PDB file of C-alpha atoms in Angstrom:
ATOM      1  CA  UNK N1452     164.128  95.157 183.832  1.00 46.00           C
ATOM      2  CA  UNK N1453     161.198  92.558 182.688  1.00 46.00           C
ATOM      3  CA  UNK N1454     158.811  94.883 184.276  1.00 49.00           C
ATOM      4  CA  UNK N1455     159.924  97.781 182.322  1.00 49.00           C
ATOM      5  CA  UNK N1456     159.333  95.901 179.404  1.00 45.00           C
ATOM      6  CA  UNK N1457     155.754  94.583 180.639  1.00 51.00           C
ATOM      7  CA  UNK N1458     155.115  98.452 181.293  1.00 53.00           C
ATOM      8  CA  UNK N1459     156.868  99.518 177.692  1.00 54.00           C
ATOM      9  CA  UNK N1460     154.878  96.634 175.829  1.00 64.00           C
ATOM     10  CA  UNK N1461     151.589  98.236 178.010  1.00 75.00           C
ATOM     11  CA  UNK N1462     152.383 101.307 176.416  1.00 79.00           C
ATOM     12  CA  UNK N1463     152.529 100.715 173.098  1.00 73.00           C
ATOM     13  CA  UNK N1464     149.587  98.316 173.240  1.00 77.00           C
ATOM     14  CA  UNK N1465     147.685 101.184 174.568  1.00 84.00           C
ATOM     15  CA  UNK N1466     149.203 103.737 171.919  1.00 82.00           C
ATOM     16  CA  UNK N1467     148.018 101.208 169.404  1.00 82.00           C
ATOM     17  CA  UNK N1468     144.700 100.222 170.605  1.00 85.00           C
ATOM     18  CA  UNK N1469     144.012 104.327 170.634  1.00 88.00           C
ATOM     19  CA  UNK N1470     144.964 104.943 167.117  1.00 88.00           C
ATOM     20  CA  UNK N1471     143.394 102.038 166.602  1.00 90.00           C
ATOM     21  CA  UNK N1472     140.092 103.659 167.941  1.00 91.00           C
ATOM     22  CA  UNK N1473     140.508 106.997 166.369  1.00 92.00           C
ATOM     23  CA  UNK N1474     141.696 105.583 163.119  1.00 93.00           C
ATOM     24  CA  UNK N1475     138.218 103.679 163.369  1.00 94.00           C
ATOM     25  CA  UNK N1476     136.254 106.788 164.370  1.00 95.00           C
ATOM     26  CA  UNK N1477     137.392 108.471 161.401  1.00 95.00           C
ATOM     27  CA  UNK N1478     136.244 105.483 158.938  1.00 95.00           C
ATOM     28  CA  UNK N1479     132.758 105.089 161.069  1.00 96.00           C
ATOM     29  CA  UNK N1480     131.960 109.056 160.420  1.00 97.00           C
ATOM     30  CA  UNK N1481     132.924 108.686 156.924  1.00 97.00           C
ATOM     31  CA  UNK N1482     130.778 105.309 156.379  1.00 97.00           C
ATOM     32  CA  UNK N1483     127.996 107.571 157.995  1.00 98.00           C
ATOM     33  CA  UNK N1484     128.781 110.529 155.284  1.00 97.00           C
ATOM     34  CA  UNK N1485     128.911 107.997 152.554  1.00 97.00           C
ATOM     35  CA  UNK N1486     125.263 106.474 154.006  1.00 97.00           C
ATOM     36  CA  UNK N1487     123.931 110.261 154.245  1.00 97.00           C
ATOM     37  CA  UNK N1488     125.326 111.295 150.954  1.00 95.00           C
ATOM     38  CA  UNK N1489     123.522 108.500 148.868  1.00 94.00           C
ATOM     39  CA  UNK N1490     120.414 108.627 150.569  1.00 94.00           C
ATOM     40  CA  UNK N1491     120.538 113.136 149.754  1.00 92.00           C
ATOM     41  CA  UNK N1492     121.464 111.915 146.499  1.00 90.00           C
ATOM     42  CA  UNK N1493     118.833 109.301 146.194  1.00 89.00           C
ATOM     43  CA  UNK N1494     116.067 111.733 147.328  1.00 90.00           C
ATOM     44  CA  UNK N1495     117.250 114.231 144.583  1.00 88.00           C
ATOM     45  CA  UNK N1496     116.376 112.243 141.778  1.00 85.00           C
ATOM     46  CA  UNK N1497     112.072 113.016 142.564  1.00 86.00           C
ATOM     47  CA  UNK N1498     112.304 116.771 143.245  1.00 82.00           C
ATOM     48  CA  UNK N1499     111.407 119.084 140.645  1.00 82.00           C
ATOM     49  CA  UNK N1500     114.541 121.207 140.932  1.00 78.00           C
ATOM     50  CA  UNK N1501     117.992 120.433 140.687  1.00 79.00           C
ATOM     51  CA  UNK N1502     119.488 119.098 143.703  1.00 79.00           C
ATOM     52  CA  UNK N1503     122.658 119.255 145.282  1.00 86.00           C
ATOM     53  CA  UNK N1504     125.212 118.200 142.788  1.00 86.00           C
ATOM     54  CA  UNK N1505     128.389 117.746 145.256  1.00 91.00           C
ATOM     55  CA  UNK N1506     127.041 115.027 147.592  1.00 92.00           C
ATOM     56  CA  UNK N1507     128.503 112.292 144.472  1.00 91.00           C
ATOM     57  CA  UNK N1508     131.632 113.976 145.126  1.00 94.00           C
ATOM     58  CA  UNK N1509     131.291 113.465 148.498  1.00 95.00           C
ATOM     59  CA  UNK N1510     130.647 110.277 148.887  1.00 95.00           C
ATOM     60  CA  UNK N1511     133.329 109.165 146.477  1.00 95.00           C
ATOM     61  CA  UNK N1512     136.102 111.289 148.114  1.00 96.00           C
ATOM     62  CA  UNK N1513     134.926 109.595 151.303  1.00 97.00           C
ATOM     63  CA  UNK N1514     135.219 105.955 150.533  1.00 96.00           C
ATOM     64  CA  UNK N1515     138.505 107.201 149.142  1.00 95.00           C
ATOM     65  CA  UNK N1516     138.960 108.340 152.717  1.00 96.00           C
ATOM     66  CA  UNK N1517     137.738 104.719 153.983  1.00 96.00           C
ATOM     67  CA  UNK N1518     139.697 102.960 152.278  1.00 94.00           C
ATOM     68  CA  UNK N1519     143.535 104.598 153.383  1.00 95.00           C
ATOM     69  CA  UNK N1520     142.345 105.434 156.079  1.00 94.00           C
ATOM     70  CA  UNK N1521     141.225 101.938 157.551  1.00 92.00           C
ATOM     71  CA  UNK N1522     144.185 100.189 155.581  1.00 91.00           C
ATOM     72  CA  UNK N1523     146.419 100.418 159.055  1.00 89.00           C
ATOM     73  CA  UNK N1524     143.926  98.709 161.284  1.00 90.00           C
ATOM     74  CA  UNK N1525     143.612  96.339 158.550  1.00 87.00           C
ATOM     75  CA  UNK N1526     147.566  95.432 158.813  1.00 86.00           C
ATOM     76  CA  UNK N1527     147.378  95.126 162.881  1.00 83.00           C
ATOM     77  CA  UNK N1528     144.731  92.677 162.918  1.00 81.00           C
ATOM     78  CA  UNK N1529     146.554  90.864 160.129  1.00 75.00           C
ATOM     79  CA  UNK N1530     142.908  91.506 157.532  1.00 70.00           C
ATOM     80  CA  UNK N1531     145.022  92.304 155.059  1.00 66.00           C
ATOM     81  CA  UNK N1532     145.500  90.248 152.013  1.00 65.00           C
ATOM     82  CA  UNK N1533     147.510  87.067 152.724  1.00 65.00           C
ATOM     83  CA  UNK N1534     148.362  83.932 151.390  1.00 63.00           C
ATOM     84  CA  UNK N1535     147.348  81.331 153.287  1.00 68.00           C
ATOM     85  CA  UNK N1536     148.934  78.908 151.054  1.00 70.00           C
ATOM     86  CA  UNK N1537     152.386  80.284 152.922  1.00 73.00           C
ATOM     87  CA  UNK N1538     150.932  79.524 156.435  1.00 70.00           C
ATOM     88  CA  UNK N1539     150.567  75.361 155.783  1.00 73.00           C
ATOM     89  CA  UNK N1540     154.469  75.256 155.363  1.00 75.00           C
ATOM     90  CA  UNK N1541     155.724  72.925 157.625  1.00 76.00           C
ATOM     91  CA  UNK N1542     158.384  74.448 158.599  1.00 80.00           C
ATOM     92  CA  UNK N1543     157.679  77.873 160.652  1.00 82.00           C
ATOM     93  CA  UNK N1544     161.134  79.688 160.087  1.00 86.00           C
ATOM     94  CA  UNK N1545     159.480  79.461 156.272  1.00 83.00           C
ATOM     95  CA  UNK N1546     156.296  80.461 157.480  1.00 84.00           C
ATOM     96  CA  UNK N1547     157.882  83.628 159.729  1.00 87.00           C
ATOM     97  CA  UNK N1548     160.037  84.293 156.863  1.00 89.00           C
ATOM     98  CA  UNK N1549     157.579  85.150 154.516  1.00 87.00           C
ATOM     99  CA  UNK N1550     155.552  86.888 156.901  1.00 87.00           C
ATOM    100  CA  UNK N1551     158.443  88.985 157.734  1.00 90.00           C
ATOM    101  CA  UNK N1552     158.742  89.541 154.155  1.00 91.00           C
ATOM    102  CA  UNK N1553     155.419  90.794 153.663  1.00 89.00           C
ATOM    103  CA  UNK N1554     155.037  92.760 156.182  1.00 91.00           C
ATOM    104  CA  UNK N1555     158.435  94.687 155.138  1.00 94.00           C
ATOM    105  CA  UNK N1556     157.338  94.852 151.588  1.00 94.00           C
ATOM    106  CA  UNK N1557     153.281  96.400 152.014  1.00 93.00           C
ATOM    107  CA  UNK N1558     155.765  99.193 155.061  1.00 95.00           C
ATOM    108  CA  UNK N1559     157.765  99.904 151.730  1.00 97.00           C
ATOM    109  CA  UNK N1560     154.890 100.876 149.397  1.00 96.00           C
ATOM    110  CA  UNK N1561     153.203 102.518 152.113  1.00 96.00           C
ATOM    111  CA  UNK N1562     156.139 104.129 152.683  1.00 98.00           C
ATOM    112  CA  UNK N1563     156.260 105.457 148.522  1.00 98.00           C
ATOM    113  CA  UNK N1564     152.755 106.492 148.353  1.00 97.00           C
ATOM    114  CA  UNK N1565     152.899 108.336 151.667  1.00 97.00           C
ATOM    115  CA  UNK N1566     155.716 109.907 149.797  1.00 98.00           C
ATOM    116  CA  UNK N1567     153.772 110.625 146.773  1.00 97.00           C
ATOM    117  CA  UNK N1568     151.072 111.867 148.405  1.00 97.00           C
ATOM    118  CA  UNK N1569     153.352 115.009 150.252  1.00 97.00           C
ATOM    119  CA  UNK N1570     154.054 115.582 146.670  1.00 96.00           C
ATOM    120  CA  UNK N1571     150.243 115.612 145.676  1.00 96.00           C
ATOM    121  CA  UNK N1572     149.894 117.703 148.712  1.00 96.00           C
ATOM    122  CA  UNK N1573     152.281 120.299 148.046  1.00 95.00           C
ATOM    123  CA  UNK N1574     151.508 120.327 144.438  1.00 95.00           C
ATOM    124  CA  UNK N1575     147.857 120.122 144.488  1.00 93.00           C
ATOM    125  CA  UNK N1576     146.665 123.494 146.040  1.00 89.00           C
ATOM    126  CA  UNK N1577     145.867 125.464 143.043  1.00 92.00           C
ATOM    127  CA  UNK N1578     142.754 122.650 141.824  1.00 93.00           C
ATOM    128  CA  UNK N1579     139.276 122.671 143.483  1.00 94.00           C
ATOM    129  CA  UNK N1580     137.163 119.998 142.859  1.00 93.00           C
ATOM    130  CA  UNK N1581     134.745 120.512 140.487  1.00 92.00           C
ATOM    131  CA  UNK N1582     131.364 120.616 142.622  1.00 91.00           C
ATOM    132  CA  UNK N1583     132.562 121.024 146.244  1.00 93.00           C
ATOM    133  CA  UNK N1584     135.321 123.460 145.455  1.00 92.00           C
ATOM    134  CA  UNK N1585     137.803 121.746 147.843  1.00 94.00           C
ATOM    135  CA  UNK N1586     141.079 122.150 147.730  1.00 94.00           C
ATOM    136  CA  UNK N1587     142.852 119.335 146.325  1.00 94.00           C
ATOM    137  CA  UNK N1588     145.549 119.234 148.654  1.00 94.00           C
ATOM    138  CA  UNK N1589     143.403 118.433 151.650  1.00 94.00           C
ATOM    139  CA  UNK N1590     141.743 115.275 149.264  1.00 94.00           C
ATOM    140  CA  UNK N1591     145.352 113.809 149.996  1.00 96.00           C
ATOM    141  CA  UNK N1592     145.824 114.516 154.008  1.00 95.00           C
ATOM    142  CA  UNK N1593     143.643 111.346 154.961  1.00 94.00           C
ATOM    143  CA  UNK N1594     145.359 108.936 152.589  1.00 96.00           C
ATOM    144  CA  UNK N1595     148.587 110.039 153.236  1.00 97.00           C
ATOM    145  CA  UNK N1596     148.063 109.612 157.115  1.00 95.00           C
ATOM    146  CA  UNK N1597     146.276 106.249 156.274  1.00 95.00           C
ATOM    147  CA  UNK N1598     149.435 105.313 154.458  1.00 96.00           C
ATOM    148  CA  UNK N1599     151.984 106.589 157.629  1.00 95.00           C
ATOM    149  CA  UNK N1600     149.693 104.384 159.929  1.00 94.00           C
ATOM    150  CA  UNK N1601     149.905 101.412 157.419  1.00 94.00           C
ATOM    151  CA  UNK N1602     153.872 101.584 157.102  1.00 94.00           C
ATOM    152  CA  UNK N1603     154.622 102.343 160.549  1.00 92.00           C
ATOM    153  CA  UNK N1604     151.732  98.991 161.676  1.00 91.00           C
ATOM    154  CA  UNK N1605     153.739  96.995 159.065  1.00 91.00           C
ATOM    155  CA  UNK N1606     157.175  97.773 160.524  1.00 91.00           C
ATOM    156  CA  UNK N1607     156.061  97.192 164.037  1.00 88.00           C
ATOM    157  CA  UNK N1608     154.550  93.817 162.730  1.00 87.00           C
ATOM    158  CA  UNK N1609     157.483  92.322 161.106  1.00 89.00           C
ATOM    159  CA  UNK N1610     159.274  92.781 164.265  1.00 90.00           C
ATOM    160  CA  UNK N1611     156.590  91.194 166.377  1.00 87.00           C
ATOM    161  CA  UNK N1612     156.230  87.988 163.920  1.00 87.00           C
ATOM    162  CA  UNK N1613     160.644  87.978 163.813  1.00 90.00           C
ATOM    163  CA  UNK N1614     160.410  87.903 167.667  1.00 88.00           C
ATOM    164  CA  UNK N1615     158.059  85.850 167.867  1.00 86.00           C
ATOM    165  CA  UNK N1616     156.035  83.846 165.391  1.00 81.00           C
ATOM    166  CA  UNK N1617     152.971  84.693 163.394  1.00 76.00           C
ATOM    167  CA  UNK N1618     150.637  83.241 166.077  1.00 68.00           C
ATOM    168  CA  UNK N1619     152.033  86.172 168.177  1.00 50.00           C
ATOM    169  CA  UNK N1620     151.377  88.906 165.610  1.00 50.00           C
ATOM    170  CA  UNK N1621     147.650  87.377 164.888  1.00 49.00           C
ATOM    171  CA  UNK N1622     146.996  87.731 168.807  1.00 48.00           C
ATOM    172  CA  UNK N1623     148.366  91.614 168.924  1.00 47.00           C
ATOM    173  CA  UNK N1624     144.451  93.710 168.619  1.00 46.00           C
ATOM    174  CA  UNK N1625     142.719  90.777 166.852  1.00 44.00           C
ATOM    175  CA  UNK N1626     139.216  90.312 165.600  1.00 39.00           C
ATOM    176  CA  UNK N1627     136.832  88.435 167.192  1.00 37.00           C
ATOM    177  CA  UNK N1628     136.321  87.072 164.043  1.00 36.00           C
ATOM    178  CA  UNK N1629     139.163  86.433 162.046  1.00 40.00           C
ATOM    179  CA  UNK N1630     138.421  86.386 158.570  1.00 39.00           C
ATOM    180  CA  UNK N1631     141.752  84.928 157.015  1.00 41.00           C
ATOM    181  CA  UNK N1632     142.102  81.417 158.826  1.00 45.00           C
ATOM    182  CA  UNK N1633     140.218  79.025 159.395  1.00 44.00           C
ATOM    183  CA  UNK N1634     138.041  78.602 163.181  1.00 42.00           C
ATOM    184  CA  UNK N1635     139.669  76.009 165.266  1.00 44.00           C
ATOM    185  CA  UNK N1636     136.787  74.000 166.758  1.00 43.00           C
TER     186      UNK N1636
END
């Protein structure tokens, strides 16, 4: 039975570390758009006829696009916002609590504006935007898949850090820099 869950836990680790990597390919080809974009845009300015007016479009609806779309990586390598304040508590079932806590409260508003954005999606397909022409619906498909990954990260991480502690939850996919506590020398 332990090695089913050793092979389970392999699994999922390997689930997550792949959405992990395609969630990351998606934000690395939009960073590259948003680099491309600018630099079209920049090179615009000194011709002597009008450029390309939707690569500002572009490159805002793609760090849009960043943004949601990175927020679930963000979660599983605990870079998210946190209080640190919380994590000096002396006493750890505080410190879990409030993790726990957190977690379940950033799955919950994930959880409305994935919800919101169906909505936007369904209700959005008879605007264009106004240089590129796209369809508005499909502006909303990347955040609203940003904000499934972010809820479903955030369940999965309240469990881990209920099970069994935050120092287990900041080992799951970490940084090799971790940006929100402090290097132990």
């Amino acid at each position: 039975m332990a090695s089913q869950t050793r092979e389970s836990g392999g699994a999922l680790k390997r689930v997550v570390s792949s959405l992990t990597a395609v969630e990351i390919g998606i934000a690395a080809v939009l960073i590259a758009v948003i680099f491309l974009a600018v630099l079209v845009q920049s090179f615009q300015r000194y011709l002597p006829f009008s450029g390309l007016p939707w690569t500002g479009e572009l490159s805002q609806f793609s760090l849009v696009w960043l943004t949601f779309v990175a927020a679930g990586v963000l979660v599983t390598r605990d870079g998210h916002i946190a209080l640190q304040v919380v994590d000096n508590l002396k006493s750890e079932r505080a410190v879990r609590a409030f993790h726990v806590l957190a977690h379940v409260i950033v799955a919950v508003i994930a959880i409305l504006f994935a919800w919101q954005c169906v909505a936007l999606i369904a209700t959005s397909s008879i605007l264009t935007s106004p240089s590129m022409g796209m369809n508005m619906s499909l502006h909303y498909v990347l955040p609203f898949v940003g904000f499934v990954s972010t809820a479903i990260r955030s369940v999965v991480a309240s469990v881990v850090v209920a099970r069994h502690g935050v120092e287990a939850a900041h080992e799951s996919d970490a940084l090799a820099i971790q940006v929100n506590r402090e290097v132990q020398s």
